[in-house]
């Protein structure tokens, strides 16, 4: 499938509050073509606009983009194009805590249709592992893979559903020369089977440069060369730029077009008519380069890696029919697309929402269970904090003289759950969002099943750890051995956990770790202020403040605990000094002006807040994934 672009402009506007900063044009009416069966690269000096062009062509950037994008000479349908292409980002974002084979099998579960048997999925996965030289590491956990293996795994994951168009941002970054060459040879082999492979590369060595069929050179947002690698030097000579024989042509053109060589940029842009003019080597009758990497027996010969020559069968590309007019999908709702018969590329999601949910849930549970260090930290955190709070308030729950300690006990428990659950998500979720963004962009699954799996996968561990803490503090503090009271105590603490987790997820969905770790506590602060406001003058709190205080889930939790601890027909407390003002628990309840409140009402409010934070997180994620 050939990609063409005409008068492509990409303009970045400053944020609305920076009124004096002008908008910036990154790509300036560039033109070009990337053909099927070729390994193409976008080159240029740093800041030339390579990543911007790749992001624009892949559909990753769409705001501020103007011009015409075509597929096989027809204006492309973006939605269909997304199904035909995949984008492998520079940073290798790979699911942690799983082995290479498991990661690939989960990807196969998500990317191959429900009708494909597990045996067949494993065969496809094994074949790709063989082709990409990953079979020896298939049982290695992804975090222990080398940089080159990670890069090949990123490619392997996207090859599972065999897309005809692959975009890669800097596939060789962070790799040594041998691994880079191996990676490019691999991509060249895949391209020569009929795929369109486009990657950006900063400055390839001479040997790497020769592996590309087609190069597109950008400088300052203009196209300064487009054509085959072997035509570059003759082309440069026509405009008076003579590349010495011993010089790497890639280095030469980058040096000749860096920011200070304005004349050269203008000359070359004019000569290529900003990409409209291209210089190709001879093609065969099928308008495709002769495939020198493919042997007659249908095997792909890959270079030697660690002493082994990898010879394997090709990953054939199925025949692809593309007729933009026929295939335009007018359904606006991404989630409800149906399979169009006869063309497997037209499936929005190859698996059902339920199947996506099950696969994602299994993957999340496995990752959670494998994260032994994380589980141990959480276990000891809850155990030690539970013991510490239990010791501090040991036997005090029955003491009529300890009014302030009773309040500290209720608030302390709520604060413990709030900080524990929210901060874990604030710190952990942003990295998961990056992974989600890549998988979502490459259409592995839709957001709804992911979100549901995310919510449900954490429930068992939150219940388990929270119960350890609450059981310890409940019994060590000396609260009555009553099932209803103990259950209510647990439920209220659990609901605070879930609301706080939701708040942490919301912050993690919107902000990165650095900003989130400031915003997270900042968000808790007003809720905390509202939670403790007015307890010592509860009957004089103005109605407006009473109304505002309802918004604090911490207050709901504290009131819920106060009523649970001192309400529900609690027996009078002990009093050793003869007179204790708060000996009767009803006086505490009255003093705090919660005598007309019921714990069930606080529970309902907490459930509403729990749902509210979930909805906000869902919409924040949706916005993040589509912006
Ligand atoms: N969203 C953005 N807002 C402002 N400037 C941007 C934005 N995206 C890109 N730029 C600017 O556009 C120019 C081109 O960026 P781009 O990342 O495409 O360059 P590049 O050729 O890939 O560079 P490098 O090789 O250094 O990665 C840079 O000067 C960059 O600062």
XYZ file of C-alpha atoms and ligand atoms in Angstrom:
658
model
C 0.000 0.000 0.000
C 1.486 3.314 -1.054
C 1.289 6.338 1.174
C 1.267 9.736 -0.476
C 1.067 13.175 1.023
C 0.598 16.527 -0.646
C 1.142 20.013 0.764
C 1.356 18.575 4.232
C 1.658 21.275 6.873
C 1.857 20.788 10.592
C 1.393 23.825 12.761
C 1.736 23.903 16.520
C -0.259 26.523 18.356
C 0.875 27.688 21.789
C -1.462 27.135 24.744
C -4.279 29.704 24.902
C -2.714 31.549 27.861
C 0.502 32.269 25.924
C -1.114 34.938 23.788
C 2.172 36.576 22.771
C 3.836 33.364 21.543
C 3.283 32.890 17.794
C 2.234 29.517 16.395
C 4.996 27.488 14.809
C 4.978 25.659 11.495
C 6.944 22.421 11.810
C 6.180 20.863 8.413
C 5.933 23.331 5.550
C 3.801 22.095 2.654
C 5.874 18.970 2.136
C 5.042 16.313 -0.439
C 6.147 12.743 -0.781
C 5.429 9.083 -1.259
C 6.321 5.903 0.603
C 5.748 2.784 -1.424
C 4.844 -0.787 -0.596
C 7.704 -3.269 -0.649
C 10.224 -0.659 0.445
C 12.033 0.153 3.628
C 11.851 3.936 3.783
C 13.505 6.270 6.216
C 12.956 9.848 7.169
C 16.282 11.543 7.889
C 17.446 15.007 8.714
C 19.249 17.168 11.237
C 17.940 17.320 14.781
C 14.712 19.317 14.976
C 14.089 19.015 11.241
C 10.606 17.603 11.810
C 11.212 13.853 11.317
C 9.128 12.660 14.268
C 6.463 15.237 13.427
C 6.204 13.878 9.888
C 6.058 10.266 11.089
C 3.438 11.135 13.711
C 1.391 12.981 11.121
C 1.583 10.179 8.556
C 0.644 7.564 11.143
C -2.328 9.616 12.336
C -0.799 10.110 15.790
C -0.751 13.878 15.203
C -3.894 15.241 13.688
C -4.458 18.588 15.332
C -2.854 21.425 13.370
C -2.355 19.197 10.318
C -3.449 20.347 6.870
C -2.821 18.960 3.386
C -3.822 15.731 1.715
C -2.973 12.248 2.903
C -3.560 9.464 0.403
C -3.424 5.709 0.367
C -2.946 4.042 -3.010
C -3.604 7.401 -4.669
C -6.993 7.872 -2.977
C -7.722 10.237 -0.123
C -7.399 8.014 2.889
C -10.076 7.132 5.346
C -8.371 7.711 8.669
C -10.364 5.114 10.529
C -9.577 2.414 8.016
C -5.970 3.531 7.836
C -5.618 2.988 11.572
C -6.659 -0.615 11.080
C -4.113 -1.142 8.336
C -1.167 0.403 10.109
C 0.732 0.194 13.341
C 3.074 2.593 15.060
C 6.080 1.471 17.063
C 7.267 4.264 19.293
C 10.849 5.137 20.101
C 10.611 4.169 23.739
C 9.984 0.428 24.023
C 6.836 0.203 26.052
C 6.410 -3.443 26.943
C 4.219 -5.051 29.580
C 6.334 -5.782 32.673
C 6.287 -8.889 34.907
C 5.589 -11.230 31.996
C 7.832 -13.442 29.895
C 8.399 -12.617 26.248
C 6.172 -15.517 25.181
C 3.399 -14.498 27.587
C 3.455 -10.905 26.327
C 3.164 -12.157 22.778
C 0.412 -14.637 23.625
C -1.640 -11.957 25.377
C -1.149 -9.750 22.306
C -2.261 -12.661 20.113
C -5.349 -13.149 22.312
C -6.229 -9.503 21.764
C -5.218 -9.117 18.142
C -6.314 -12.376 16.553
C -9.962 -13.130 16.052
C -11.962 -15.136 18.585
C -12.154 -17.995 16.087
C -8.385 -18.604 16.149
C -7.466 -21.555 18.335
C -4.890 -21.109 21.100
C -2.700 -23.681 19.333
C -2.780 -21.623 16.165
C -2.008 -18.454 18.099
C 1.016 -20.131 19.669
C 2.150 -21.277 16.202
C 1.939 -17.731 14.855
C 3.755 -16.384 17.911
C 6.473 -19.044 17.614
C 6.928 -18.303 13.930
C 7.363 -14.595 14.604
C 9.805 -15.377 17.426
C 11.828 -17.493 14.990
C 11.808 -14.822 12.311
C 12.897 -12.125 14.732
C 15.472 -14.250 16.544
C 13.610 -14.143 19.843
C 12.920 -17.838 20.415
C 15.863 -18.346 22.752
C 14.565 -15.629 25.074
C 10.917 -16.613 25.005
C 10.887 -17.532 28.689
C 12.796 -14.424 29.789
C 10.900 -11.734 31.689
C 10.608 -8.603 29.534
C 12.424 -6.376 32.025
C 15.549 -8.542 31.586
C 15.647 -8.350 27.773
C 18.440 -6.417 26.080
C 17.697 -3.161 24.220
C 17.831 -4.931 20.847
C 15.565 -7.739 22.034
C 13.073 -5.214 23.397
C 13.028 -3.417 20.067
C 12.499 -6.697 18.209
C 9.768 -7.646 20.670
C 8.014 -4.316 19.986
C 8.108 -5.164 16.284
C 7.053 -8.780 16.962
C 3.986 -7.655 18.899
C 2.771 -5.546 16.017
C 3.490 -8.282 13.472
C 1.020 -10.644 15.138
C -1.896 -9.316 13.097
C 0.384 -8.730 10.119
C -0.291 -5.062 9.301
C 0.644 -3.940 5.787
C 1.952 -0.562 6.982
C 4.434 -0.135 9.822
C 5.765 3.135 11.216
C 8.751 3.128 13.557
C 10.176 6.096 15.404
C 13.974 5.760 15.713
C 14.084 1.931 15.694
C 17.845 1.965 16.182
C 18.044 4.413 19.074
C 19.894 2.969 22.035
C 21.198 0.004 20.000
C 24.813 -0.745 19.121
C 25.914 -0.912 15.490
C 25.471 -4.685 15.166
C 21.990 -4.700 16.689
C 20.973 -1.638 14.648
C 22.085 -3.276 11.412
C 20.318 -6.497 12.392
C 17.139 -4.605 13.180
C 17.221 -2.738 9.856
C 17.929 -5.933 7.897
C 14.963 -7.488 9.594
C 12.758 -4.542 8.651
C 14.083 -4.637 5.107
C 13.173 -8.318 4.824
C 9.662 -7.594 6.111
C 9.276 -4.621 3.759
C 10.334 -6.622 0.750
C 7.426 -8.971 1.324
C 5.132 -6.127 0.310
C 4.777 -4.095 3.499
C 5.223 -0.354 3.615
C 7.732 0.339 6.372
C 8.633 3.906 7.250
C 10.984 4.826 10.059
C 12.805 7.881 11.280
C 16.505 7.703 11.833
C 18.803 10.400 13.078
C 22.093 9.748 11.336
C 22.634 6.231 9.962
C 26.102 4.814 9.367
C 27.084 4.193 5.733
C 26.306 0.466 6.009
C 22.929 1.137 7.605
C 22.115 3.798 5.026
C 22.544 1.270 2.201
C 19.851 -0.917 3.736
C 17.138 1.616 3.004
C 15.359 1.506 -0.316
C 14.025 4.996 -0.067
C 15.065 8.064 1.878
C 13.199 11.217 2.649
C 15.380 14.008 3.967
C 13.897 16.905 5.866
C 15.468 20.138 6.972
C 13.715 22.956 8.798
C 10.385 21.398 7.857
C 11.166 21.284 4.107
C 11.881 18.250 1.947
C 15.436 18.452 0.658
C 15.599 15.005 -0.946
C 13.277 12.207 -1.786
C 14.251 9.085 -3.650
C 16.342 5.955 -3.556
C 19.588 5.821 -1.601
C 21.750 5.298 -4.683
C 20.384 8.430 -6.358
C 21.276 10.727 -3.485
C 24.896 11.446 -4.428
C 24.172 12.069 -8.140
C 21.252 14.311 -7.142
C 23.420 16.362 -4.809
C 25.979 16.833 -7.620
C 23.292 18.386 -9.829
C 22.954 21.247 -7.344
C 26.704 21.645 -6.864
C 27.078 19.611 -3.694
C 29.757 17.001 -4.321
C 29.889 14.258 -1.726
C 33.475 12.916 -1.463
C 33.795 9.239 -2.381
C 34.981 8.302 1.093
C 32.150 10.140 2.804
C 28.903 8.665 4.110
C 26.179 10.282 1.939
C 23.816 10.349 4.930
C 26.328 12.372 6.980
C 27.023 14.597 4.016
C 23.425 15.665 3.343
C 22.729 16.195 7.054
C 25.806 18.424 7.379
C 24.937 20.218 4.121
C 21.415 21.030 5.319
C 21.855 21.891 8.961
C 20.487 25.218 10.186
C 23.440 27.336 9.064
C 23.369 26.177 5.438
C 20.288 28.161 4.444
C 21.357 28.406 0.776
C 21.669 24.653 0.427
C 18.254 24.105 2.016
C 16.634 26.534 -0.401
C 18.469 25.052 -3.411
C 17.547 21.472 -2.515
C 13.947 22.322 -1.633
C 13.566 24.022 -5.003
C 15.210 21.081 -6.820
C 12.861 18.541 -5.227
C 9.901 20.969 -5.457
C 9.505 20.353 -1.734
C 9.129 16.602 -2.245
C 7.063 16.575 -5.428
C 10.113 15.474 -7.377
C 11.534 12.088 -6.476
C 14.432 10.096 -7.791
C 13.874 6.375 -8.031
C 16.030 3.528 -9.207
C 14.609 1.137 -11.786
C 11.627 -0.830 -10.646
C 10.261 -4.131 -11.896
C 7.002 -4.435 -13.794
C 5.000 -4.635 -10.580
C 6.266 -1.226 -9.520
C 8.144 -2.879 -6.723
C 11.834 -3.292 -6.037
C 13.217 -6.674 -6.914
C 13.366 -8.595 -3.715
C 16.958 -9.515 -3.240
C 16.487 -10.714 0.353
C 13.967 -13.376 -0.450
C 15.126 -16.743 -1.637
C 13.140 -18.851 -4.086
C 12.219 -21.299 -1.359
C 10.270 -18.563 0.402
C 12.699 -18.181 3.270
C 13.980 -15.032 4.819
C 17.687 -14.972 5.498
C 18.565 -12.798 8.406
C 22.056 -11.818 9.396
C 24.232 -13.538 11.888
C 23.399 -12.685 15.471
C 25.398 -14.099 18.337
C 26.923 -16.659 15.962
C 23.608 -18.004 14.668
C 22.338 -17.459 11.175
C 18.587 -17.311 11.443
C 16.816 -18.881 8.513
C 13.133 -18.998 8.713
C 9.979 -19.007 6.729
C 8.522 -15.709 5.665
C 5.637 -14.093 7.412
C 3.518 -13.797 4.316
C 1.400 -10.735 3.902
C -2.168 -11.637 2.986
C -3.623 -10.048 -0.147
C -5.009 -6.643 0.694
C -7.765 -4.960 -1.194
C -8.287 -1.308 -0.530
C -10.999 0.745 -2.103
C -11.471 3.899 -0.120
C -14.942 4.586 -1.483
C -16.217 1.110 -0.651
C -14.660 0.830 2.717
C -15.502 4.156 4.252
C -17.036 3.473 7.597
C -19.650 5.984 8.530
C -20.308 4.613 11.977
C -19.138 7.186 14.464
C -19.018 4.864 17.413
C -15.652 3.105 17.382
C -16.738 0.448 19.762
C -19.610 -0.937 17.741
C -17.972 -1.650 14.413
C -18.646 -4.938 12.742
C -16.460 -7.241 10.672
C -16.832 -6.594 6.969
C -16.850 -9.923 5.144
C -14.029 -10.738 2.800
C -11.550 -8.264 4.174
C -9.991 -9.073 7.489
C -8.230 -5.706 7.635
C -11.548 -3.988 8.163
C -12.138 -5.266 11.661
C -12.092 -2.486 14.221
C -11.332 -4.905 17.025
C -10.839 -8.511 16.079
C -12.086 -9.756 19.439
C -15.289 -9.015 21.319
C -15.380 -6.574 24.230
C -15.940 -9.451 26.649
C -12.958 -11.364 25.301
C -10.807 -8.201 25.531
C -11.940 -7.740 29.116
C -11.098 -11.354 30.058
C -7.654 -11.209 28.436
C -6.794 -7.853 29.990
C -8.079 -8.915 33.391
C -5.954 -12.110 33.265
C -2.934 -10.075 32.202
C -3.409 -7.557 35.025
C -3.969 -10.255 37.656
C -0.861 -12.134 36.506
C 1.210 -8.941 36.639
C -0.125 -8.128 40.100
C 0.623 -11.607 41.392
C 4.109 -11.657 39.811
C 4.995 -8.347 41.424
C 6.149 -10.059 44.614
C 8.106 -7.068 45.856
C 5.095 -4.761 45.438
C 2.824 -7.256 47.210
C 5.297 -7.690 50.085
C 5.662 -3.942 50.495
C 1.893 -3.517 50.652
C 1.483 -6.442 53.042
C 4.108 -5.196 55.516
C 2.909 -1.595 55.153
C -0.632 -2.563 56.207
C 0.594 -4.967 58.888
C 3.084 -2.563 60.475
C 0.755 0.447 60.290
C -2.120 -1.649 61.663
C 0.048 -2.783 64.586
C 1.372 0.740 65.209
C -2.112 2.318 65.257
C -3.374 -0.642 67.329
C -0.615 -0.076 69.912
C -1.171 3.703 70.071
C -4.923 3.249 70.683
C -4.631 -0.033 72.566
C -7.791 -0.574 74.687
C -8.806 3.101 74.426
C -12.004 2.550 72.441
C -13.911 1.890 75.680
C -12.550 4.788 77.686
C -15.073 7.566 78.323
C -12.278 10.068 79.086
C -10.604 9.757 75.682
C -12.846 11.861 73.441
C -9.987 13.416 71.460
C -8.318 10.040 71.028
C -11.561 8.647 69.650
C -11.637 11.418 67.042
C -7.953 10.930 66.192
C -8.581 7.204 65.822
C -11.400 7.731 63.303
C -9.532 10.400 61.323
C -6.227 8.483 61.420
C -7.834 5.395 59.934
C -9.425 7.352 57.112
C -6.212 9.256 56.374
C -4.202 6.039 56.311
C -6.440 4.515 53.641
C -6.642 7.756 51.665
C -2.904 8.302 51.339
C -2.047 4.636 50.841
C -4.441 4.055 47.978
C -4.244 7.410 46.209
C -0.463 7.796 46.180
C 0.177 4.278 44.837
C -1.936 5.129 41.789
C -0.521 8.643 41.397
C 2.962 7.129 41.141
C 2.215 3.917 39.232
C -0.579 4.783 36.820
C 1.214 7.312 34.530
C 3.596 4.630 33.227
C 0.632 2.343 32.580
C -1.077 5.145 30.661
C 1.911 5.310 28.283
C 1.563 1.604 27.566
C -2.175 1.963 27.186
C -1.675 4.792 24.725
C 0.511 2.671 22.461
C -1.724 -0.411 22.600
C -4.874 1.663 22.168
C -3.427 3.587 19.234
C -2.543 0.291 17.567
C -6.116 -0.886 18.173
C -5.430 -3.869 20.405
C -8.559 -3.177 22.426
C -11.056 -0.478 23.227
C -11.061 1.617 26.359
C -14.167 0.192 28.027
C -12.932 -3.407 28.531
C -9.541 -2.066 29.601
C -11.082 0.263 32.141
C -13.359 -2.387 33.563
C -10.491 -4.877 33.833
C -8.360 -2.217 35.510
C -11.021 -1.528 38.145
C -11.821 -5.136 38.896
C -8.283 -6.514 38.873
C -7.335 -4.460 41.944
C -10.377 -5.228 44.057
C -9.141 -8.492 45.690
C -5.780 -7.065 46.757
C -7.354 -3.860 48.142
C -9.888 -5.887 50.165
C -7.176 -8.231 51.452
C -4.698 -5.545 52.537
C -7.318 -3.179 53.929
C -8.811 -6.042 55.987
C -5.436 -6.804 57.575
C -5.181 -3.211 58.789
C -8.785 -2.756 59.914
C -8.914 -6.112 61.751
C -5.787 -5.216 63.708
C -6.880 -1.719 64.694
C -10.463 -2.736 65.428
C -9.650 -5.457 67.911
C -6.492 -3.919 69.412
C -8.316 -0.674 70.178
C -10.929 -2.686 72.083
C -14.033 -2.013 70.014
C -16.923 -4.356 70.825
C -16.943 -7.837 69.322
C -20.075 -7.200 67.248
C -20.371 -8.484 63.708
C -22.470 -5.561 62.402
C -20.150 -2.923 63.875
C -17.022 -4.745 62.635
C -18.527 -5.167 59.143
C -19.548 -1.490 58.950
C -16.077 -0.442 60.105
C -14.529 -2.546 57.332
C -16.960 -1.427 54.651
C -16.456 2.277 55.361
C -12.661 1.919 55.351
C -12.858 -0.102 52.128
C -15.052 2.464 50.419
C -12.608 5.206 51.377
C -9.870 3.013 49.818
C -11.800 2.733 46.565
C -12.663 6.441 46.400
C -9.017 7.322 47.097
C -7.842 4.823 44.497
C -10.221 6.485 42.014
C -8.800 9.888 42.865
C -5.238 8.563 42.407
C -6.177 7.055 39.041
C -7.699 10.361 37.961
C -4.513 12.257 38.850
C -2.377 9.548 37.182
C -4.544 9.687 34.043
C -4.107 13.442 33.695
C -0.608 14.170 35.011
C 2.828 12.619 34.756
C 4.552 11.327 37.910
C 6.317 14.612 38.679
C 3.230 16.790 38.440
C 0.949 14.113 39.849
C 2.994 13.710 43.021
C 2.406 17.432 43.678
C -1.222 17.484 42.549
C -2.223 14.311 44.450
C -1.556 15.651 47.983
C -2.835 19.073 46.875
C -6.165 17.464 45.987
C -6.365 15.649 49.312
C -5.708 18.849 51.316
C -9.120 20.544 50.751
C -10.939 17.270 51.388
C -8.982 16.937 54.613
C -9.723 20.533 55.642
C -13.432 19.960 55.091
C -13.227 16.643 56.964
C -11.972 18.149 60.212
C -13.761 21.504 60.005
C -16.216 22.308 62.767
C -16.099 19.201 64.945
C -15.561 21.369 68.056
C -18.451 23.731 67.183
C -20.562 21.317 65.197
C -23.885 22.983 66.061
C -22.677 26.428 64.975
C -21.389 25.416 61.508
C -23.094 27.655 58.898
C -25.416 25.799 56.518
C -23.302 26.795 53.529
C -20.247 25.148 55.077
C -22.353 22.137 56.001
C -23.300 21.899 52.328
C -19.715 22.262 51.062
C -18.488 19.686 53.575
C -20.684 17.067 51.914
C -18.224 17.086 49.010
C -15.426 15.682 51.151
C -15.209 11.913 50.936
C -12.836 12.065 53.902
C -15.598 13.661 55.973
C -18.073 11.000 54.854
C -15.541 8.389 55.960
C -14.873 10.076 59.321
C -18.586 10.565 60.080
C -19.315 7.024 58.943
C -16.662 5.708 61.340
C -17.793 7.938 64.230
C -21.365 6.657 63.905
C -20.139 3.081 63.507
C -17.919 3.331 66.589
C -20.301 5.249 68.888
C -23.710 4.645 67.331
C -25.505 1.378 66.598
C -26.720 1.124 70.252
C -23.251 1.205 71.746
C -23.046 0.395 75.486
C -21.837 3.265 77.791
C -18.055 3.611 77.917
C -15.902 2.995 81.041
C -15.223 5.904 83.330
C -12.654 5.487 86.152
C -12.668 9.119 87.345
C -16.250 9.371 88.549
C -17.403 11.941 85.955
C -16.827 11.527 82.232
C -18.726 13.923 80.003
C -18.540 11.558 77.028
C -19.293 8.344 78.895
C -22.569 8.014 77.040
C -21.759 7.454 73.311
C -24.997 9.281 72.400
C -23.507 12.482 73.840
C -20.523 12.148 71.496
C -22.859 11.617 68.585
C -24.942 14.662 69.639
C -21.867 16.834 70.343
C -20.588 16.153 66.812
C -24.019 16.932 65.367
C -24.240 13.573 63.618
C -27.167 12.266 65.644
C -29.506 12.573 62.658
C -27.086 10.804 60.348
C -26.899 7.115 59.591
C -23.817 5.185 58.464
C -25.779 3.816 55.488
C -26.239 7.363 54.229
C -22.482 7.966 54.424
C -21.941 4.670 52.627
C -24.247 5.765 49.799
C -22.382 9.089 49.518
C -19.068 7.238 49.365
C -20.403 4.942 46.625
C -21.528 8.009 44.627
C -18.074 9.573 44.980
C -16.449 6.289 44.037
C -18.476 6.218 40.806
C -17.862 9.916 40.165
C -14.065 9.517 40.339
C -14.307 6.443 38.086
C -16.316 8.369 35.479
C -13.924 11.298 35.618
C -10.961 8.948 35.220
C -12.612 7.229 32.266
C -13.244 10.531 30.496
C -9.766 11.819 31.334
C -8.271 8.668 29.828
C -10.475 8.934 26.776
C -9.410 12.513 26.248
C -5.767 11.612 26.752
C -5.971 8.761 24.247
C -7.712 10.737 21.564
C -5.956 14.097 21.869
N 4.021 20.000 20.208
C 5.043 20.809 19.931
N 5.084 22.051 20.430
C 6.085 22.907 20.135
N 7.136 22.568 19.343
C 7.159 21.343 18.821
C 6.124 20.392 19.086
N 6.428 19.243 18.426
C 7.585 19.471 17.797
N 8.037 20.722 18.041
C 9.241 21.336 17.526
O 9.318 21.026 16.158
C 10.638 20.765 15.762
C 10.708 19.400 15.108
O 10.457 18.409 16.100
P 10.636 16.891 15.771
O 10.549 16.153 17.043
O 9.710 16.501 14.696
O 12.120 16.874 15.214
P 13.082 15.678 14.866
O 13.587 15.936 13.515
O 12.390 14.383 15.082
O 14.222 15.903 15.928
P 15.166 14.848 16.702
O 15.947 14.137 15.658
O 16.040 15.727 17.533
O 14.255 13.963 17.464
C 11.496 20.845 17.025
O 12.153 22.094 17.049
C 10.490 20.750 18.150
O 10.913 21.501 19.251
